[in-house]
Amino acid sequence: LLGNHVNCSAIEITLGNACFVALQDCHLAICGGDLNASVDGHPIANWSDFSIKKGQKLQFGMARNGIRAYLAVKGGFNVPEHLGSSSTVLREALGGLEANGNALKAGDVLPFDAHSLPNHKPRIMTFRFKPDYNLPITLRVIEGYQCDDFSVEAKEKFYSGSFAISPDSNRMGYRLEGNTVKPPYDGILSEGIALGAIQIPHDGNPIVLLNDHQTIGGYPKLGCVARIDLPRLAQAKPGQKVRFIKGDRQGLQDVWCQWAQFFGY
């Protein structure tokens, strides 16, 4: 929508109730969850680009489809990088405007390079890649080598039942509650762990690891949620139901490649 590099800095807004005032003219885009965005009271379409003038106010209301919206500016926000990234990790006190891991607060100023405004009409993302976060959630699983250690009964409960997203979920991982899945053993030697890994801790309630996940873990794992499905999970609210199905690795790789090619990964 803006022609930015894939790693340009953007802002993640969770649940809404945020307000930004333009200190100069700028070309913006919003994607992700629909948080009821408006400019000076006029609604802005989600998954689209738009321009605002100096002094205009961009507001986000309450979430109505998904819970996380993403705000980008032409050329990206100019914030300091740490370890090659401008991301903010609250838990590790890394990144952010002040390089201390703090979230944005009232009065913060987000700098960006001055740019001319486009003369074209606002563009909206193609329907093919624009998700509806209110639809039922079915996550495709790529099973791992530890899956064979789980009993037939445990795997049957995992795939046949549904789970509710726990309020105790965050960017590190989503905890699920429902029919408990018995782990094959109490624990394993800690090992490297991947994005989307499905851990089964002692209580039998699965944990799906997300972007801020730890680098090692000692719980047995059934496999990983397909990468293409993780954004869908990350937009889900506590209490929403989740189901799992076995995924075809080759087919999921093809779908991911199509998605990544479209978005410039």
Short mmCIF file of C-alpha atoms in Angstrom, two decimals, residues 1-237:
data_model
loop_
_atom_site.label_atom_id
_atom_site.label_comp_id
_atom_site.label_asym_id
_atom_site.label_seq_id
_atom_site.Cartn_x
_atom_site.Cartn_y
_atom_site.Cartn_z
CA LEU A 1 0.00 0.00 0.00
CA LEU A 2 2.89 2.39 0.73
CA GLY A 3 5.72 0.71 -1.15
CA ASN A 4 7.76 0.38 2.05
CA HIS A 5 10.48 -2.18 2.65
CA VAL A 6 9.11 -5.17 4.56
CA ASN A 7 11.16 -4.28 7.67
CA CYS A 8 10.13 -0.62 7.88
CA SER A 9 8.99 0.36 11.37
CA ALA A 10 5.25 0.40 12.02
CA ILE A 11 3.04 0.74 15.11
CA GLU A 12 1.04 -2.10 16.64
CA ILE A 13 -2.16 -0.94 18.37
CA THR A 14 -3.92 -3.45 20.62
CA LEU A 15 -7.65 -3.14 21.37
CA GLY A 16 -7.84 0.49 20.18
CA ASN A 17 -8.51 3.73 22.05
CA ALA A 18 -5.42 5.43 20.56
CA CYS A 19 -5.09 8.89 19.07
CA PHE A 20 -2.40 10.45 16.85
CA VAL A 21 -2.08 14.08 15.71
CA ALA A 22 -0.19 14.81 12.48
CA LEU A 23 2.63 17.33 12.96
CA GLN A 24 3.12 17.42 9.19
CA ASP A 25 1.37 16.05 6.10
CA CYS A 26 1.81 12.29 5.76
CA HIS A 27 0.79 9.24 3.72
CA LEU A 28 -0.36 6.38 5.98
CA ALA A 29 -1.82 2.88 5.84
CA ILE A 30 -3.69 0.73 8.35
CA CYS A 31 -4.06 -3.06 8.30
CA GLY A 32 -4.83 -5.90 10.67
CA GLY A 33 -7.76 -5.79 13.06
CA ASP A 34 -10.53 -3.28 12.47
CA LEU A 35 -10.30 -0.83 15.37
CA ASN A 36 -12.81 1.64 13.98
CA ALA A 37 -10.29 4.19 12.67
CA SER A 38 -11.29 7.72 11.71
CA VAL A 39 -9.70 11.03 10.70
CA ASP A 40 -11.36 14.04 12.28
CA GLY A 41 -14.44 11.88 12.80
CA HIS A 42 -14.61 10.55 9.24
CA PRO A 43 -14.27 6.72 9.01
CA ILE A 44 -11.19 5.25 7.32
CA ALA A 45 -11.41 1.89 5.54
CA ASN A 46 -9.24 -0.83 7.04
CA TRP A 47 -6.54 -2.46 4.91
CA SER A 48 -6.11 0.76 2.92
CA ASP A 49 -3.81 3.74 2.49
CA PHE A 50 -4.82 7.36 3.05
CA SER A 51 -3.31 10.80 3.61
CA ILE A 52 -3.77 13.30 6.42
CA LYS A 53 -2.78 16.93 6.69
CA LYS A 54 -0.87 18.70 9.44
CA GLY A 55 -3.09 19.14 12.48
CA GLN A 56 -5.56 16.40 11.59
CA LYS A 57 -6.33 13.74 14.19
CA LEU A 58 -6.28 9.97 13.56
CA GLN A 59 -8.28 8.05 16.15
CA PHE A 60 -8.84 4.35 16.84
CA GLY A 61 -11.97 3.27 18.70
CA MET A 62 -12.89 -0.13 20.10
CA ALA A 63 -12.01 -3.35 18.31
CA ARG A 64 -14.80 -4.78 16.15
CA ASN A 65 -12.90 -7.34 14.03
CA GLY A 66 -9.64 -8.65 15.45
CA ILE A 67 -7.73 -6.94 18.26
CA ARG A 68 -4.48 -5.61 16.74
CA ALA A 69 -4.17 -2.92 14.09
CA TYR A 70 -0.99 -1.81 12.34
CA LEU A 71 -0.25 1.78 11.38
CA ALA A 72 2.50 2.54 8.86
CA VAL A 73 3.82 5.76 7.33
CA LYS A 74 5.50 6.24 3.97
CA GLY A 75 9.18 5.36 4.46
CA GLY A 76 8.64 4.02 7.98
CA PHE A 77 9.03 5.67 11.38
CA ASN A 78 12.57 6.74 12.27
CA VAL A 79 13.28 4.97 15.54
CA PRO A 80 16.58 3.55 16.81
CA GLU A 81 17.41 -0.07 16.04
CA HIS A 82 18.67 -2.64 18.52
CA LEU A 83 20.25 -5.87 17.28
CA GLY A 84 19.19 -4.86 13.78
CA SER A 85 15.52 -4.41 14.71
CA SER A 86 13.30 -1.50 15.68
CA SER A 87 10.78 -3.78 17.40
CA THR A 88 9.79 -3.19 21.03
CA VAL A 89 9.90 -6.08 23.50
CA LEU A 90 8.47 -5.01 26.84
CA ARG A 91 9.56 -8.17 28.66
CA GLU A 92 13.22 -7.76 27.69
CA ALA A 93 13.27 -3.92 27.88
CA LEU A 94 14.47 -3.73 24.28
CA GLY A 95 13.62 -1.25 21.54
CA GLY A 96 11.12 1.56 21.49
CA LEU A 97 11.55 5.30 21.12
CA GLU A 98 13.86 5.51 24.13
CA ALA A 99 15.53 2.10 23.53
CA ASN A 100 14.28 0.83 26.90
CA GLY A 101 11.39 -1.38 25.78
CA ASN A 102 8.64 0.99 26.87
CA ALA A 103 5.34 1.16 25.03
CA LEU A 104 4.29 4.44 23.44
CA LYS A 105 2.74 6.97 25.81
CA ALA A 106 0.86 10.25 25.54
CA GLY A 107 3.07 13.03 24.21
CA ASP A 108 5.55 10.81 22.35
CA VAL A 109 6.61 12.11 18.93
CA LEU A 110 7.20 9.58 16.15
CA PRO A 111 9.57 11.05 13.54
CA PHE A 112 9.51 10.16 9.85
CA ASP A 113 11.02 11.57 6.67
CA ALA A 114 9.03 14.28 4.92
CA HIS A 115 7.39 13.07 1.71
CA SER A 116 4.92 14.28 -0.87
CA LEU A 117 1.34 13.08 -0.75
CA PRO A 118 0.07 10.82 -3.57
CA ASN A 119 -2.47 12.07 -6.06
CA HIS A 120 -4.22 8.71 -6.47
CA LYS A 121 -7.37 7.57 -4.70
CA PRO A 122 -6.98 5.42 -1.56
CA ARG A 123 -6.10 1.82 -2.36
CA ILE A 124 -7.68 -1.15 -0.58
CA MET A 125 -6.13 -4.58 -0.14
CA THR A 126 -7.39 -7.29 -2.47
CA PHE A 127 -10.11 -9.46 -0.92
CA ARG A 128 -7.94 -12.56 -1.45
CA PHE A 129 -5.50 -11.52 1.28
CA LYS A 130 -7.88 -9.60 3.56
CA PRO A 131 -8.98 -11.86 6.45
CA ASP A 132 -12.21 -11.81 8.44
CA TYR A 133 -11.12 -12.23 12.04
CA ASN A 134 -14.66 -12.95 13.24
CA LEU A 135 -14.86 -16.28 11.40
CA PRO A 136 -14.33 -19.57 13.31
CA ILE A 137 -10.66 -20.34 13.91
CA THR A 138 -9.23 -23.56 12.52
CA LEU A 139 -5.45 -23.86 12.75
CA ARG A 140 -3.45 -26.22 10.56
CA VAL A 141 -0.72 -28.19 12.30
CA ILE A 142 2.60 -29.43 10.95
CA GLU A 143 3.41 -32.31 13.27
CA GLY A 144 6.91 -32.61 14.72
CA TYR A 145 9.09 -35.52 15.72
CA GLN A 146 7.77 -35.55 19.31
CA CYS A 147 4.21 -36.09 18.07
CA ASP A 148 4.81 -39.84 17.91
CA ASP A 149 5.46 -39.85 21.66
CA PHE A 150 1.89 -38.76 22.43
CA SER A 151 -0.71 -41.48 22.93
CA VAL A 152 -3.42 -42.10 20.35
CA GLU A 153 -5.98 -40.92 22.91
CA ALA A 154 -4.09 -37.65 23.55
CA LYS A 155 -3.87 -36.85 19.83
CA GLU A 156 -7.54 -37.72 19.34
CA LYS A 157 -8.54 -35.28 22.09
CA PHE A 158 -6.31 -32.60 20.59
CA TYR A 159 -7.75 -32.82 17.08
CA SER A 160 -11.38 -33.62 17.91
CA GLY A 161 -12.03 -31.05 20.61
CA SER A 162 -12.08 -27.27 20.70
CA PHE A 163 -10.19 -24.93 22.99
CA ALA A 164 -10.97 -21.50 24.39
CA ILE A 165 -8.33 -18.79 24.36
CA SER A 166 -7.28 -17.99 27.91
CA PRO A 167 -7.19 -14.39 29.20
CA ASP A 168 -3.63 -15.26 30.24
CA SER A 169 -2.39 -14.88 26.65
CA ASN A 170 -0.03 -12.34 25.13
CA ARG A 171 2.53 -11.77 22.36
CA MET A 172 4.74 -14.48 23.89
CA GLY A 173 2.13 -17.20 23.55
CA TYR A 174 -1.58 -17.99 23.49
CA ARG A 175 -2.73 -20.32 26.24
CA LEU A 176 -5.70 -22.54 25.41
CA GLU A 177 -8.21 -24.16 27.74
CA GLY A 178 -10.44 -27.14 27.08
CA ASN A 179 -10.11 -30.92 26.93
CA THR A 180 -6.69 -31.43 28.44
CA VAL A 181 -4.10 -33.30 26.38
CA LYS A 182 -1.95 -35.64 28.43
CA PRO A 183 1.76 -35.05 27.75
CA PRO A 184 3.86 -38.18 27.13
CA TYR A 185 6.37 -37.24 29.83
CA ASP A 186 6.87 -34.55 32.47
CA GLY A 187 9.43 -32.60 30.50
CA ILE A 188 12.42 -32.69 28.20
CA LEU A 189 15.85 -31.13 28.16
CA SER A 190 15.38 -27.56 27.04
CA GLU A 191 15.88 -27.17 23.31
CA GLY A 192 15.52 -24.53 20.63
CA ILE A 193 11.90 -23.69 19.95
CA ALA A 194 10.17 -22.33 16.87
CA LEU A 195 7.51 -19.73 16.15
CA GLY A 196 4.10 -21.43 16.29
CA ALA A 197 5.27 -24.39 18.40
CA ILE A 198 2.44 -26.14 20.28
CA GLN A 199 3.69 -26.92 23.77
CA ILE A 200 1.82 -29.30 26.07
CA PRO A 201 2.70 -28.43 29.69
CA HIS A 202 1.92 -30.48 32.80
CA ASP A 203 -1.71 -29.31 33.03
CA GLY A 204 -2.45 -30.50 29.47
CA ASN A 205 -3.62 -27.11 28.18
CA PRO A 206 -1.77 -26.28 24.93
CA ILE A 207 0.33 -23.14 24.50
CA VAL A 208 0.94 -21.80 20.98
CA LEU A 209 4.09 -19.69 20.87
CA LEU A 210 3.91 -16.34 19.07
CA ASN A 211 6.34 -13.61 18.01
CA ASP A 212 7.76 -12.77 21.45
CA HIS A 213 8.31 -16.43 22.37
CA GLN A 214 11.33 -17.61 24.31
CA THR A 215 14.26 -19.15 22.44
CA ILE A 216 14.32 -22.49 24.31
CA GLY A 217 11.66 -24.61 25.99
CA GLY A 218 11.35 -27.81 27.98
CA TYR A 219 7.76 -28.92 27.33
CA PRO A 220 6.91 -31.66 24.81
CA LYS A 221 5.51 -30.38 21.53
CA LEU A 222 2.95 -31.83 19.13
CA GLY A 223 4.23 -29.71 16.26
CA CYS A 224 3.81 -26.18 14.94
CA VAL A 225 0.86 -24.14 13.75
CA ALA A 226 1.39 -23.26 10.09
CA ARG A 227 2.95 -19.82 9.77
CA ILE A 228 0.18 -18.64 7.46
CA ASP A 229 -2.37 -19.29 10.25
CA LEU A 230 -0.53 -17.54 13.10
CA PRO A 231 -1.76 -13.99 12.32
CA ARG A 232 -5.31 -15.32 12.52
CA LEU A 233 -4.68 -16.68 16.01
CA ALA A 234 -2.92 -13.49 17.16
CA GLN A 235 -6.06 -11.48 16.30
CA ALA A 236 -8.34 -13.65 18.45
CA LYS A 237 -9.93 -12.44 21.69
#
